[in-house]
Structure formats: structure tokens, C-alpha cells
Coordinates of C-alpha atoms in Angstrom, one line a residue:
M527 CA 158.3 212.8 70.5
S528 CA 161.1 210.8 70.9
E529 CA 161.8 207.6 69.0
A530 CA 160.8 205.3 71.8
S531 CA 157.3 206.9 71.4
S532 CA 157.4 207.0 67.6
V533 CA 158.9 202.8 67.6
A534 CA 155.9 202.2 69.8
D535 CA 153.4 204.1 68.1
K536 CA 154.3 201.9 65.0
I537 CA 153.8 198.6 66.4
G538 CA 150.1 199.4 65.8
E539 CA 150.7 200.3 62.1
W540 CA 152.8 197.6 61.0
F541 CA 149.9 195.2 62.0
Q542 CA 147.4 197.4 61.3
A543 CA 146.2 196.5 64.8
G544 CA 145.4 200.7 65.8
N545 CA 146.6 202.3 69.6
A546 CA 148.4 199.1 70.4
R547 CA 148.8 198.3 74.7
T548 CA 153.1 199.6 75.1
L549 CA 155.7 199.7 77.2
V550 CA 158.9 201.2 77.5
T551 CA 162.4 200.7 79.0
R552 CA 165.6 201.9 79.4
P553 CA 167.4 199.1 80.5
F554 CA 170.9 200.3 80.6
R555 CA 171.8 204.4 79.5
D556 CA 171.0 205.3 76.3
T557 CA 169.0 201.8 74.4
E558 CA 165.5 201.7 75.2
M559 CA 162.7 198.7 74.2
T560 CA 159.6 198.5 73.2
M561 CA 157.4 195.8 73.7
A562 CA 153.4 195.9 72.5
H563 CA 150.9 194.0 73.0
V564 CA 149.0 193.1 69.8
V565 CA 146.1 192.1 69.0
R566 CA 143.9 192.1 65.5
D567 CA 141.6 189.2 63.5
Y568 CA 142.5 189.0 59.8
A569 CA 140.1 188.7 57.1
E570 CA 141.8 187.1 53.8
H571 CA 143.0 190.4 51.8
D572 CA 143.6 192.3 54.3
P573 CA 147.2 194.2 53.0
A574 CA 150.3 192.2 54.1
V575 CA 151.9 193.4 58.1
V576 CA 155.5 195.4 56.4
I577 CA 157.4 196.2 59.0
P578 CA 160.5 198.9 57.6
A579 CA 164.4 198.1 57.7
D580 CA 166.5 199.3 61.2
E581 CA 169.0 199.1 63.4
A582 CA 166.6 196.1 65.4
F583 CA 165.1 193.2 66.3
L584 CA 161.7 191.8 66.8
I585 CA 160.8 189.1 69.2
V586 CA 157.4 187.8 68.7
L587 CA 156.0 185.4 71.0
Y588 CA 152.7 184.5 70.1
L589 CA 149.4 184.1 72.4
T590 CA 147.1 181.8 70.1
D591 CA 148.0 179.4 67.8
V592 CA 149.2 181.7 64.9
E593 CA 148.4 181.6 60.6
H594 CA 151.0 183.1 58.3
S595 CA 153.7 183.2 55.5
D596 CA 156.6 185.0 54.9
I597 CA 157.2 187.5 52.1
W598 CA 160.4 188.5 50.3
Q599 CA 161.0 191.0 47.8
D600 CA 163.4 188.2 45.9
R601 CA 161.2 185.0 46.2
P602 CA 157.8 183.9 46.4
P603 CA 155.8 184.2 49.8
S604 CA 156.0 181.7 52.2
P605 CA 152.9 179.1 52.9
L606 CA 150.9 179.4 55.1
R607 CA 152.5 178.2 58.3
I608 CA 151.0 177.8 61.7
Y609 CA 152.7 178.8 64.4
P610 CA 152.0 177.8 67.6
E611 CA 150.4 179.3 71.2
G612 CA 153.4 179.7 73.1
S613 CA 156.3 179.5 70.1
I614 CA 158.4 182.9 69.8
C615 CA 160.0 184.5 65.9
L616 CA 162.8 186.0 66.2
V617 CA 162.9 189.0 63.2
N618 CA 166.5 191.0 62.1
L619 CA 164.8 194.2 60.3
E620 CA 168.5 195.4 59.3
N621 CA 166.7 194.6 55.5
G622 CA 162.5 195.2 57.3
A623 CA 160.1 191.7 57.1
A624 CA 157.2 191.4 55.8
I625 CA 153.6 188.7 56.7
A626 CA 150.7 187.9 55.6
V627 CA 148.6 186.8 59.1
R628 CA 144.9 185.3 58.2
G629 CA 142.8 185.1 61.3
H630 CA 143.4 185.8 65.2
F631 CA 146.8 187.3 66.1
E632 CA 147.5 188.1 69.2
A633 CA 151.9 188.9 70.4
L634 CA 153.7 190.3 72.3
V635 CA 156.0 192.1 70.1
I636 CA 159.4 193.4 71.1
H637 CA 161.1 195.3 69.6
L638 CA 165.1 194.8 70.0
P639 CA 167.5 198.1 69.3
R640 CA 170.9 196.4 67.4
K641 CA 172.8 198.9 69.7
H642 CA 170.7 197.4 73.0
L643 CA 173.8 194.0 72.1
A644 CA 176.9 195.9 72.6
E645 CA 175.0 198.1 75.1
L646 CA 174.4 194.2 77.2
A647 CA 178.4 193.0 77.0
E648 CA 179.6 196.8 77.8
Q649 CA 178.1 196.5 81.2
T650 CA 178.2 193.0 81.4
G651 CA 181.9 191.3 80.1
E652 CA 180.7 189.3 78.3
S653 CA 181.9 188.9 74.8
P654 CA 179.9 191.1 72.1
V655 CA 176.9 189.8 69.7
D656 CA 176.9 191.2 66.6
D657 CA 173.9 188.9 65.6
L658 CA 170.8 187.5 66.0
A659 CA 170.2 184.1 65.0
V660 CA 166.6 184.2 62.8
C661 CA 164.6 182.0 63.6
R662 CA 160.6 181.4 63.0
G663 CA 158.4 179.0 65.3
I664 CA 160.9 177.8 68.6
D665 CA 159.2 176.4 71.3
D666 CA 161.5 179.1 74.2
P667 CA 160.1 178.1 77.4
T668 CA 162.8 180.9 79.1
V669 CA 160.6 183.6 76.5
R670 CA 157.4 182.7 77.0
D671 CA 157.8 182.6 80.9
I672 CA 159.8 186.2 80.5
G673 CA 156.7 187.5 78.0
A674 CA 154.4 186.2 80.9
A675 CA 155.9 188.3 83.7
L676 CA 155.7 191.5 80.9
L677 CA 152.3 190.8 79.4
P678 CA 150.4 192.4 82.8
L679 CA 152.6 195.3 82.8
I680 CA 152.3 196.7 79.2
G681 CA 149.7 199.3 78.6
E682 CA 149.3 199.5 82.6
Y683 CA 150.3 203.8 83.4
E684 CA 152.3 203.1 86.3
V685 CA 154.5 200.3 86.2
D686 CA 158.2 200.1 88.2
Q687 CA 161.1 201.0 85.9
S688 CA 163.4 198.8 87.7
L689 CA 161.2 196.1 87.3
V690 CA 160.2 196.1 84.0
A691 CA 164.5 196.7 83.1
H692 CA 165.5 194.3 85.3
I693 CA 162.8 191.4 83.2
A694 CA 164.2 193.1 80.0
L695 CA 167.3 192.5 80.8
A696 CA 166.5 188.8 81.7
L697 CA 164.9 188.7 78.5
N698 CA 168.3 190.5 76.4
A699 CA 171.3 188.5 78.3
H700 CA 169.1 185.2 77.2
I701 CA 168.5 186.1 74.1
A702 CA 171.9 186.8 73.5
H703 CA 173.5 183.6 75.0
C704 CA 170.7 181.3 73.5
Y705 CA 170.3 183.5 69.6
G706 CA 174.2 185.2 69.8
R707 CA 177.1 185.0 66.9
S708 CA 179.9 186.9 66.3
S709 CA 182.1 187.5 64.1
R710 CA 185.2 188.5 66.5
T711 CA 186.9 185.3 68.2
H712 CA 187.7 184.9 71.1

């Protein structure tokens, strides 16, 4: 089993959503991105969504209003908050992540390996991005529109991989440009 199929299989497990519909692409040479359409209804006492530490980021585009709270190991959980349909969360998985979700959850979940940011800079000649700014519930029309282009392709048996790679590159370039941070001086 390749790393990509492993991540694709795990996204459904993380959200306790069974076999989520997934799409895997390799925009450049080495690094694979995984996109999943996750749908699940959470009861009040369902276990938290726990995502293990990884050298990656998670982009979550909410397709419905979603109520959840962040859970941390070193402080109390945040209060439950409604994240509106169309908003995004960008999560650094360096230390893992955990959330408690209540009610209906539907989202496009994108696993973006950190290594892809280096490949993006190398291919485009742009300055490298070392990190991405974490955000919660941000309205990002570009991610929303790119997500709308990706969603019908997820889970399809035959997909034009060059089309998917180009859409993924557009998403990643936007994410790096808007949320990228670098410790290097220019």
C-alpha cells in the first residue's frame, strides 16, 4: 500500500466516516495530495476526531454549517462554534489535531504534505514557504471555488489526472501565496 492510499484510507477513519470518497494526485514528481469528501452525523457523545501528527497540513472546506470545538492536550477545549458553509480551516498537523464535532458534518478535506510546498517553490522559482498560517472559519472564495471544481471529481473511477493536477496546483499556489510564511530573508 502506497503512502497515498494509506492517507486516503485514513481520512475516513479519522472522521469515523467509513470509506470516504477520495482522490489522489501527484502535481509534481514525488508528493501526493489526497482529497476526500467526508460526510457524517455526530451525536453529542461521539468520540473526538483525532488526526495523528504528520508532516502535512489539512485544508477543510465546510460544505454545510458545522459545529465543532478544538481539543488541545495542554489546555481546555475551545467552546463549540459554528463554522459556516463555505468557510475553511487550515490546520498544521505537526503535533496532530483533535476536534469534537456535533451534528451534521460535510466537508472537502485536503491532505497537503509539507514536502509539496518545497516542490512548488522549486518548480515555480518562488521563495520557499516554510510554514502556513493556521486559520479557523475563514471565508476564502478562491478555495471555495477550487473546491467546487474538485468535488465532482472525487470518487470517480476515471479522472483526467492532468486536470486534477492543474486544479491542485492552482489550490496550492493560492494557499502558499495567501497563508505561506518563511523564516528566510529575501
